[in-house]
XYZ file of C-alpha atoms in Angstrom:
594
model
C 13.631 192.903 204.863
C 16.720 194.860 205.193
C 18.554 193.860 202.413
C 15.585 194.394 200.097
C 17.049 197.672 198.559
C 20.259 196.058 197.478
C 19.011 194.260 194.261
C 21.179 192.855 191.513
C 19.970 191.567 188.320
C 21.135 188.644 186.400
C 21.877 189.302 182.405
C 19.343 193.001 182.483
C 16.863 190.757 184.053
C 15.654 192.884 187.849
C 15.586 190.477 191.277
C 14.174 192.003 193.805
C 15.219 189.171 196.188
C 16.935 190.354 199.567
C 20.285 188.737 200.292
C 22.724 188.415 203.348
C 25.640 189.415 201.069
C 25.215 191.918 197.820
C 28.074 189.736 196.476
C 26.644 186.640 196.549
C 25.248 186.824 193.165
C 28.309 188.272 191.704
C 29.858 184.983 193.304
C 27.878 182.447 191.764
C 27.943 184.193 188.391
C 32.033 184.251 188.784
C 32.076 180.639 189.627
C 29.952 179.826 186.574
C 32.374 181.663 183.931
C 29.818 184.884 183.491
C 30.825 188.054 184.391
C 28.157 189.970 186.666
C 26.334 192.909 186.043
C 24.894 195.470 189.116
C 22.070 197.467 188.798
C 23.784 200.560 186.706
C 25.080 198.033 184.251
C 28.505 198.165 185.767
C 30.493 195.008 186.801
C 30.682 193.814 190.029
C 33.795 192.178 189.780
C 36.279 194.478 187.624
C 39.376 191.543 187.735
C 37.012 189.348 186.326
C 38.572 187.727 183.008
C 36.707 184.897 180.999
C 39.588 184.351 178.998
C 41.461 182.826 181.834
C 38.679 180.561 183.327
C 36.740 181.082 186.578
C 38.426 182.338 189.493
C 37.472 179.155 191.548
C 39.151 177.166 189.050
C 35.744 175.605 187.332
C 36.315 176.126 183.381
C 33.775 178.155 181.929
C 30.622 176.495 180.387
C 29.691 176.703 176.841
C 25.913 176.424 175.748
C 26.825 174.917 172.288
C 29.234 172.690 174.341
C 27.336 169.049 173.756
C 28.387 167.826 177.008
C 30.212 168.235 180.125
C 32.585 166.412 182.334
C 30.446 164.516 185.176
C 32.542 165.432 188.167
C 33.787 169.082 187.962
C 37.882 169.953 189.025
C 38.104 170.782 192.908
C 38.212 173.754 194.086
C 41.479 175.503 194.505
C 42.071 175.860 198.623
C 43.678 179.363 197.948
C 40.862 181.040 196.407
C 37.397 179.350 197.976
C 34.151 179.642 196.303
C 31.924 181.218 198.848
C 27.909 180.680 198.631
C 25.894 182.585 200.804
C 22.664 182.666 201.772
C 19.614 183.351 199.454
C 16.344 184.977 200.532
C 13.248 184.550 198.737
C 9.597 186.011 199.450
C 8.462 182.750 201.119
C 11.223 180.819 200.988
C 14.875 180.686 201.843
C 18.174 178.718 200.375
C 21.136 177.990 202.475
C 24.251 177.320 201.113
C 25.900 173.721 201.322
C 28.984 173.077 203.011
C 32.114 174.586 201.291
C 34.311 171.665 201.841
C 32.074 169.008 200.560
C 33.136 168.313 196.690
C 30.425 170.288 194.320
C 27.576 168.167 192.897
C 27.697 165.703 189.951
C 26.104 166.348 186.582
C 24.991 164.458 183.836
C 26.980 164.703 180.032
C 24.865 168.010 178.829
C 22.666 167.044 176.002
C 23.278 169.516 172.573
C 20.775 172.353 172.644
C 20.029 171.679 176.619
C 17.242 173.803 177.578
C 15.788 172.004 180.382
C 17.168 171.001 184.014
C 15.835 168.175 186.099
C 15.148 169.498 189.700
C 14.883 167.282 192.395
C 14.734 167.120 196.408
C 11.890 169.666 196.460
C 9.903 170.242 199.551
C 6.575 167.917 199.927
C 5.033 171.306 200.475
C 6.749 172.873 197.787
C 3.972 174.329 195.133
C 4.958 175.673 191.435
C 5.017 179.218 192.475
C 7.598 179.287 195.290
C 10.184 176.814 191.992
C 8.892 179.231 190.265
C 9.877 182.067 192.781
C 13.373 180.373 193.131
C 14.628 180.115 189.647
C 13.127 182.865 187.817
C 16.280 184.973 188.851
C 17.595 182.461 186.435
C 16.118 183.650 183.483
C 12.766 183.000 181.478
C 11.001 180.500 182.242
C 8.526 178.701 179.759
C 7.037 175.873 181.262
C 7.446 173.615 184.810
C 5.883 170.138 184.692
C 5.988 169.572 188.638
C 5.891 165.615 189.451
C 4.180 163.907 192.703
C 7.568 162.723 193.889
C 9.284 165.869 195.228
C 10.953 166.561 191.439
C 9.957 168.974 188.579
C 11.562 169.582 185.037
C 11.811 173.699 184.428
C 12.256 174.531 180.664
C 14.369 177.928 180.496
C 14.318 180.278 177.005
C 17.804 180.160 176.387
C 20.863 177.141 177.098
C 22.687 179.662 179.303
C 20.086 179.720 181.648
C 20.279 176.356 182.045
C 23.944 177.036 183.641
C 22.619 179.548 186.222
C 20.205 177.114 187.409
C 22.929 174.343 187.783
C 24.572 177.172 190.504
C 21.029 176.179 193.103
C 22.381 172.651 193.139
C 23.407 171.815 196.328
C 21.615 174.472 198.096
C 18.927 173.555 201.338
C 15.274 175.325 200.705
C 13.348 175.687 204.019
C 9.407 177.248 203.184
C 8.860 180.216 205.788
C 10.470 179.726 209.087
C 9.175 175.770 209.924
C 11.256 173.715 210.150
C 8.830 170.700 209.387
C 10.429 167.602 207.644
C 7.773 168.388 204.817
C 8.758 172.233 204.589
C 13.056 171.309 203.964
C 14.612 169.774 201.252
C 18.253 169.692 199.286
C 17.983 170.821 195.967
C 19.757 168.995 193.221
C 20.028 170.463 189.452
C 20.798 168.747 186.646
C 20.946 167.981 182.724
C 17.617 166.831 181.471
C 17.181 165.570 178.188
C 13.922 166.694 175.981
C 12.558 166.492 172.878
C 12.044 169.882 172.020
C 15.647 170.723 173.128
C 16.836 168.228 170.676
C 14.499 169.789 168.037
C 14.947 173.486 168.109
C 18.605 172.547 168.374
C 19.062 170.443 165.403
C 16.962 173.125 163.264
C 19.331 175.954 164.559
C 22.185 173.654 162.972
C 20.112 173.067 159.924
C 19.538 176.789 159.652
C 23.620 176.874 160.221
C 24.668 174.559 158.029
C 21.930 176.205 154.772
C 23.992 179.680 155.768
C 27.199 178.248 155.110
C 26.201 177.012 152.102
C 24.964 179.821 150.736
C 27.791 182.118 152.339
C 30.586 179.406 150.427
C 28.297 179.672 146.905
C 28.779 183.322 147.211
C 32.423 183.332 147.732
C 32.586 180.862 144.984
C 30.221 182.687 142.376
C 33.109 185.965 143.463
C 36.062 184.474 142.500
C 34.923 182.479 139.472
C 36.202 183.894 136.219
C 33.724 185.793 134.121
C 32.289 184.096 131.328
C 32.890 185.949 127.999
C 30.742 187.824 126.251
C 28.239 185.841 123.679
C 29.611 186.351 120.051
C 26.682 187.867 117.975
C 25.606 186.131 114.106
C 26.501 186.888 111.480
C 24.536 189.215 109.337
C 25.444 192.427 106.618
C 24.840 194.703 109.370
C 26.932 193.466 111.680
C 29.811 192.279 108.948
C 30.042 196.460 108.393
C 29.983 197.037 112.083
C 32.671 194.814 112.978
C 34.793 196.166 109.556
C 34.631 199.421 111.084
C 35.882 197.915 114.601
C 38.543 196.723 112.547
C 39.751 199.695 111.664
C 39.601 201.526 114.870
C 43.092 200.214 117.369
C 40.812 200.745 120.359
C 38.168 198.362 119.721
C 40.522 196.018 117.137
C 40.574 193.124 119.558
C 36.819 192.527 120.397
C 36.546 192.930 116.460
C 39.162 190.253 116.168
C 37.692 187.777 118.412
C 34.548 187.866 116.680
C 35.887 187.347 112.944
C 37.762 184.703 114.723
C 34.375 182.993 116.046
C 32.568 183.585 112.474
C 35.191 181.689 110.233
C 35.129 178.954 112.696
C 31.526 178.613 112.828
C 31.420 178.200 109.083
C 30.204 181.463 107.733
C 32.233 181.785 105.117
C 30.235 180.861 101.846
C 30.354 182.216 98.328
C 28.314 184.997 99.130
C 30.057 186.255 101.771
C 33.416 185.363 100.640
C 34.133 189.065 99.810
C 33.322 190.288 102.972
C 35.304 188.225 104.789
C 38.241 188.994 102.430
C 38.284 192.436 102.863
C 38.039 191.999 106.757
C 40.637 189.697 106.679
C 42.749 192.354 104.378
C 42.179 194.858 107.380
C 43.146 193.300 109.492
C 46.824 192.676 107.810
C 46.547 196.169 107.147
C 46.678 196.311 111.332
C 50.183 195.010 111.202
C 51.393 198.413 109.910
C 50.216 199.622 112.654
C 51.653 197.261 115.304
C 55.317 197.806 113.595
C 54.786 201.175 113.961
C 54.010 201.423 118.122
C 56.421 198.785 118.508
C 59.527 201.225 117.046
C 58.176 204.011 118.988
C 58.635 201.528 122.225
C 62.324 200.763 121.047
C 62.717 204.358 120.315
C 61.852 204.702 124.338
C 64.016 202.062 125.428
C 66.880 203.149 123.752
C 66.607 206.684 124.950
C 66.313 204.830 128.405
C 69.558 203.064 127.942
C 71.203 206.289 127.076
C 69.916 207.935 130.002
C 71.030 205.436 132.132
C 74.665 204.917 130.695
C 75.508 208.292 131.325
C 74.035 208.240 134.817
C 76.638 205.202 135.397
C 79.131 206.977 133.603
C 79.023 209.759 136.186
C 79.020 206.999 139.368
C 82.387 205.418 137.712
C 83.614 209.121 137.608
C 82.957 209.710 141.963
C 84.355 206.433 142.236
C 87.394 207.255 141.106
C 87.468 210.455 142.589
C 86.770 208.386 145.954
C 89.472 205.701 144.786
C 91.971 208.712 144.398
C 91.241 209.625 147.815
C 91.818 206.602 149.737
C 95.339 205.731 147.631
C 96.760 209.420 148.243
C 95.384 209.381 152.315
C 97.307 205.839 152.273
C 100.838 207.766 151.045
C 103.167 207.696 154.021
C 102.888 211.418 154.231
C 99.737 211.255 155.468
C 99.439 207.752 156.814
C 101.991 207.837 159.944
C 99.398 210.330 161.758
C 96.477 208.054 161.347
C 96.217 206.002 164.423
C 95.976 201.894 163.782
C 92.042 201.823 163.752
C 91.726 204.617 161.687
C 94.264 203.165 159.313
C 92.448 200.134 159.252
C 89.054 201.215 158.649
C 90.391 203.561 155.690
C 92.031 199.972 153.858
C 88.493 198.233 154.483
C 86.783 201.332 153.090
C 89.254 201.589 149.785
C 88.616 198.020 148.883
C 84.680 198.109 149.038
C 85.173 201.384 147.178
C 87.597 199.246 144.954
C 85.369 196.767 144.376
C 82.010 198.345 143.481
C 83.922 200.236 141.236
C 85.040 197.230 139.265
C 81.260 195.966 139.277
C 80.198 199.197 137.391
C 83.018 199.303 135.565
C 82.449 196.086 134.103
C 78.601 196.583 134.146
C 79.300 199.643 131.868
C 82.100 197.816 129.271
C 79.136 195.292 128.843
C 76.833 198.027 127.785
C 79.233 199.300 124.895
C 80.002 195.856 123.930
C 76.389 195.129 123.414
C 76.488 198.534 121.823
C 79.209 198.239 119.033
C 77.649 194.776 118.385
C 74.638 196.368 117.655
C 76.163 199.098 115.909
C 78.120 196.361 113.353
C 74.342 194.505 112.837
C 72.634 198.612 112.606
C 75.328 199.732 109.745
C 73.826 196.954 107.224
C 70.351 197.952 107.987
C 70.887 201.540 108.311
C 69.277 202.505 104.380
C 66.487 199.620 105.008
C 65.233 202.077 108.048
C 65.771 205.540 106.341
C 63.532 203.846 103.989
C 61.298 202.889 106.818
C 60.900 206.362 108.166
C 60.116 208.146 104.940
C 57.159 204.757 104.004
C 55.893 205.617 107.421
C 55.169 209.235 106.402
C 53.307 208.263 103.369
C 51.204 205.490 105.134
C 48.618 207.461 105.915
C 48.184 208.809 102.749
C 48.083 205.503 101.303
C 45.863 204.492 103.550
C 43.335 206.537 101.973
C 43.763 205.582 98.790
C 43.373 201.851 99.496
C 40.253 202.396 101.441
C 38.153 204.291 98.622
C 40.150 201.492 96.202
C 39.038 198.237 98.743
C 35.298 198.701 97.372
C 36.299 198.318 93.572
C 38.884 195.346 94.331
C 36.208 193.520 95.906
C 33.647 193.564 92.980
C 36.715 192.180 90.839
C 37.534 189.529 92.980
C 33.891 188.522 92.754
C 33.627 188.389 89.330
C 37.776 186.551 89.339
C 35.975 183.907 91.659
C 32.749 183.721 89.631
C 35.438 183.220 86.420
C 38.013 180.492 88.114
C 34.750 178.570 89.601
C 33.276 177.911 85.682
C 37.096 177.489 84.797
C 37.488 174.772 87.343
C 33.974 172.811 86.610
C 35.211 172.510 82.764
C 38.772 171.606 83.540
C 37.698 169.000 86.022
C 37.080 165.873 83.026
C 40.709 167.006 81.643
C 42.584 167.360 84.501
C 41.348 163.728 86.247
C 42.534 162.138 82.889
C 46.087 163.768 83.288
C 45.962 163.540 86.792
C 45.855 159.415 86.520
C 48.331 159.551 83.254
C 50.903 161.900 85.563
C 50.351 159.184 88.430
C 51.062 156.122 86.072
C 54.019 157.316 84.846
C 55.668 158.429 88.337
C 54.898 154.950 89.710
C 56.511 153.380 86.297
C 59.653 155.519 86.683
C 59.622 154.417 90.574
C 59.934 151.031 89.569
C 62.420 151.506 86.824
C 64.608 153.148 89.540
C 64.229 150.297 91.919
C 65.292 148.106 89.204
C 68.435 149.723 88.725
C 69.357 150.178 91.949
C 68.820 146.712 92.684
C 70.952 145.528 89.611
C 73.478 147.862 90.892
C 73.698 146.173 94.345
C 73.580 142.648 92.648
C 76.851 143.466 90.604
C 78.908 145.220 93.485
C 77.876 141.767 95.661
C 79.176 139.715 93.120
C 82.602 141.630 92.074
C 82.938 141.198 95.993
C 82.183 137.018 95.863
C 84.638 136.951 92.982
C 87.517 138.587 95.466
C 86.658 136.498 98.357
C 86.694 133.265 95.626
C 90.243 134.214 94.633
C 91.474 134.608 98.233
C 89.836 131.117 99.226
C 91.899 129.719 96.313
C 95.123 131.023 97.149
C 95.006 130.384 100.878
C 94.002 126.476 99.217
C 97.555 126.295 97.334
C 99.011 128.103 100.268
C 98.006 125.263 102.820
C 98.486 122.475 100.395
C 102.214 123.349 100.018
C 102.625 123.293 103.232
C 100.787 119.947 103.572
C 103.955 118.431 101.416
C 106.643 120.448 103.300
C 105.091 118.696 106.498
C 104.762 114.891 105.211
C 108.324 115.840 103.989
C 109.585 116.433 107.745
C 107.715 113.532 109.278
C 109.479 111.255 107.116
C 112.866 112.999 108.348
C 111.936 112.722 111.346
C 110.949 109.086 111.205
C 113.995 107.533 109.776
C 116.397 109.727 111.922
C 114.354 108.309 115.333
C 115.023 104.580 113.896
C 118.744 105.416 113.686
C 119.206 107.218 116.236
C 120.080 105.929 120.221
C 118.487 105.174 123.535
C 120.442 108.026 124.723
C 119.272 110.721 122.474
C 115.775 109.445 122.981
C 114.494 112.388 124.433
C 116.089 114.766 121.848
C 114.520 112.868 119.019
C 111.043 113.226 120.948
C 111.791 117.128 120.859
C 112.544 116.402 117.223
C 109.584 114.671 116.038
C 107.191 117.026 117.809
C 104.929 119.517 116.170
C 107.978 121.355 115.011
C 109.274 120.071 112.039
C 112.320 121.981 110.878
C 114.581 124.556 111.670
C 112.382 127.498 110.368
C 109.391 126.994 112.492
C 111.826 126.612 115.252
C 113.466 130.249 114.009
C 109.675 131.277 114.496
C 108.639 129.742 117.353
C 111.239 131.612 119.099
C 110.475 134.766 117.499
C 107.319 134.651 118.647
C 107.781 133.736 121.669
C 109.768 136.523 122.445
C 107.752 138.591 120.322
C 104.271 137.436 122.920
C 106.922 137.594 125.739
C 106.751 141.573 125.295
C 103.313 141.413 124.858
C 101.819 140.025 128.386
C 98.108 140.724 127.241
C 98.482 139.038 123.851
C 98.421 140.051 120.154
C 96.248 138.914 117.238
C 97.321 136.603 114.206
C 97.399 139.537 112.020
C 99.739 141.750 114.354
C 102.132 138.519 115.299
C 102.087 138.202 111.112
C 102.642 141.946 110.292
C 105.445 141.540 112.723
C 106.873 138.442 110.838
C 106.883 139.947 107.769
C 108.936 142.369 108.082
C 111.864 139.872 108.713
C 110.883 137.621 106.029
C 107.386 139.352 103.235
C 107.243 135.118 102.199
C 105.594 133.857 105.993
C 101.760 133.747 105.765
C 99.143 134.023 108.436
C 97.847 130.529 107.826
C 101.214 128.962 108.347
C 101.706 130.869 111.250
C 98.675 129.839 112.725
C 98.758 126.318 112.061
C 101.888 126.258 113.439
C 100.526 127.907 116.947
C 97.707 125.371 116.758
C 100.217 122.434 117.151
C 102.500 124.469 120.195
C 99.364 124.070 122.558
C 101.821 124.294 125.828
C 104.135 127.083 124.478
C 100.851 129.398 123.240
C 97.489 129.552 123.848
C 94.654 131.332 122.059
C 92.035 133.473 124.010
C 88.980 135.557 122.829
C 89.071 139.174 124.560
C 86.192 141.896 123.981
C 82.472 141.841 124.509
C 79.846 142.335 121.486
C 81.378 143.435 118.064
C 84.743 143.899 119.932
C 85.339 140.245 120.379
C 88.914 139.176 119.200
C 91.369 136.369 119.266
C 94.293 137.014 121.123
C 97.296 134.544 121.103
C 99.742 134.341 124.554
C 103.115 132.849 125.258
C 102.241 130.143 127.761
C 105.788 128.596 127.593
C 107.055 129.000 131.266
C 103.860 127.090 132.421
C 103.741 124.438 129.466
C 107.490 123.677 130.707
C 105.649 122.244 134.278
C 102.983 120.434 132.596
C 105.383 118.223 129.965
């Protein structure tokens, strides 16, 4: 035909199929969510953006997707979707209508390789579906039904979505138009085994890749395990002495003594190799003591450095200080306008202010300074000393090195001594051991015993005090026992003699006071509570009392407040151990009750 020259090719695959429209391809691919390729590789449609979705408004379709919605969004009215017509060798496809809504599809099975095709032709054979949808893509197999329908299996899922573009279209065979030569395509979904297969073995394959990519990562980032600590042996006791010895390798040489006198090396015949590795390393100390004054001797040369570079900011600071106060005289001032005036105040305080800061930073310094000046001038001779032992270290060094060799064979034969020392002192020394012990837990008792007898005297001296105070307060209350029958009889034969009249002043007479003294009292204390709102105790109300008369005890007092129930009443105040007794004047509301 005509159009045959104009071919366009679908993913690098050629169609030599003549069409109406060159675009038409480019169209369906567009609609689909793919952007189409011409001949020279070039796209057809350079606006084309998969990013933002189709340009008909269908979202684009993802193979991996596991299915999709059954009705597809309509088609915007402003930008149309157009199909045109597709000619094939000895067939042709016409478009459906544009305004009808697309066709319905099936919820895509996962790994979808296969379509279901259906409204074929009667007359349709498996070369012209195969002529129609190899512009598709690859196809592997077509299992072609009786009933007008056929199943294509494609090579890859995106195939599958070109494919779904035919449905919809009319096929017509030649140019009949026999009722057995026309049909209406319709694509859709089919589900198959060997989709279902190949696509759960591609997540299989997926999944084992992730693994092994996250036991990679983790096999990175997991700490190194440390080096296995060799046995112990002569020849590697000597190697790891000489380690000792050397600062570079002193740690690793550490470590590994470290691991050996855990393990239980240490025996009698290696004690003196171990000792003299163990006396190396203290002889490392010397060593660290040194590199550690050497750092101080950096630090404080640091210090110096730097408190002389802040000496010289405090110095332009001033000088910048001095500026701002003399431009701020009134000789220079009154020909500054009002802004400038303003900015130069702002400018001399900030100025004023950092100064302080660095000021202060720097007093701080020579504080910390003289303190450790006062702490240096004690230890000054201890560190001349220190600087003229460091010179002869090394020397001495030597000397204990070619010396270590001869120490150890004494110590051998010192621990070869003690040990026979110890096995023939062992009988002896149990049998003082237990005499010692006896004796220590004798004098422990004895001690007890003392202290005990020592406790039991003090309690009974105390006993003794509290039986003599018991005894007086006795006499005290017994006297006034008699004083009291006294007044009732008193008050007994006055009430017979006295009158109907003075009835109620002999009822004031024979109550609970008795005589003119407690009444002196009762009004004492009643003015003496009266001053007190929140009450007083028995001993202050006596301490009071005694001062007017040293003969008035607390007992009598009290007994006496016992028998006034409506003129005072007794409280308790205070939680726990500060519970107390607190007596108050209740006079003013006895007077309503009697």
């Amino acid at each position: 035909s005509a159009d045959g020259g104009r071919n366009l090719s679908l993913d690098s695959i050629p169609m030599g199929l003549p069409m109406s429209d060159p675009t038409a391809w480019a169209t369906a691919m567009n609609n689909l969510g793919m952007a189409p390729m011409g001949m020279t590789g070039q796209p057809l449609l350079p606006d084309f953006d998969p990013a933002l979705g189709m340009m008909t408004g269908i979202p684009p379709i993802n193979p991996m997707m596991p299915g999709l919605g059954i009705v597809p969004p309509p088609i915007p009215p402003d930008m149309p979707a157009v199909k045109e017509i597709i000619h094939c060798k000895s067939c042709t496809l016409f478009p459906p209508n544009p305004h009808l809504p697309p066709p319905a599809t099936r919820e895509r099975p996962p790994g979808c390789k296969t379509v279901f095709v259906g409204g074929l032709p009667e007359n349709g054979t498996e070369q012209i579906i195969m002529e129609v949808f190899e512009q598709c893509g690859e196809v592997i197999a077509i299992r072609k039904s009786k009933k007008n329908f056929c199943h294509i299996r494609f090579a890859e899922e995106f195939m599958v979505d070109k494919a779904l573009y035919l449905s919809g279209y009319r096929i017509r065979l030649g140019s009949s138009t026999d009722k057995k030569d026309t049909g209406r395509l319709h694509v859709d979904f089919a589900q198959a085994r060997d989709d279902l297969y190949e696509w759960e073995c591609k997540q299989r394959m997926l999944a084992r890749e992730e693994r092994h990519r996250r036991r990679l990562a983790e096999e990175r980032f997991r700490p190194p395990s440390p080096p296995p600590v060799v046995h112990y042996s002569d020849h590697e006791c000597s190697v790891v002495a000489e380690k000792l010895k050397d600062d570079t390798k002193f740690s690793e040489a550490i470590q590994t003594l470290l691991t050996w006198i855990e393990r239980g090396e240490v025996n009698r015949r290696t004690a003196n190799n171990f000792y003299s590795m163990i006396q190396s390393a203290n002889s490392h100390i010397r060593r660290l003591v040194n590199e550690k004054a050497a750092h101080e001797k950096e630090m404080e040369e640091a210090k110096e450095k730097f408190k002389l570079a802040l000496s010289g900011i405090l110095v332009q600071f001033e000088q910048i200080v001095a500026v701002y106060h003399s431009a701020s005289k009134q000789k220079a001032w009154d020909h500054f306008t009002k802004a400038q005036r303003k900015n130069i105040s702002v400018w001399c305080k900030q100025a004023e202010e950092i100064r302080n800061i660095h000021n202060d930073e720097l007093m701080g310094i020579r504080r910390e300074e003289e303190m450790e000046m006062s702490d240096e001038e004690i230890e000054d001779p201890s560190e001349m000393k220190e600087t003229e032992e460091s010179a002869l270290v090394s020397q001495v060094e030597a000397l204990k090195e070619e010396n270590d060799s001869l120490r150890w064979q004494l110590d051998a034969y010192r621990n070869e001594v003690e040990l026979l020392k110890q096995e023939q002192g062992k009988a002896t020394r149990d049998e003082d051991t237990t005499k010692e012990q006896q004796m220590k837990l004798l004098q422990q008792a004895l001690q007890g015993m003392q202290k005990h007898l020592l406790k039991v005297q003090e309690e009974y001296k105390k006993r003794e005090a509290e039986l003599e105070k018991v005894k007086e307060d006795k006499l005290k209350v017994e006297t006034l026992l008699e004083n009291l029958k006294e007044q009732e009889s008193s008050t007994s034969r006055v009430c017979a003699c006295s009158q109907e009249k003075e009835c109620p002043v002999e009822k004031t007479l024979s109550s609970p006071v008795k005589s003119e003294r407690e009444v002196l009292l009762v009004g004492i204390i009643s003015t003496f509570l009266h001053v007190h709102p929140f009450g007083a105790s028995i001993e202050y109300i006596c301490s009071y009392l005694q001062r007017l008369d040293s003969k008035i005890c607390t007992a009598e007092v009290e007994v006496l407040m016992t028998r006034l129930q409506n003129t005072f009443r007794q409280e308790l105040s205070g939680v726990g151990a500060s519970l107390e007794k607190r007596w108050k004047f209740c006079g003013f509301d006895g007077l309503k009750m009697t």
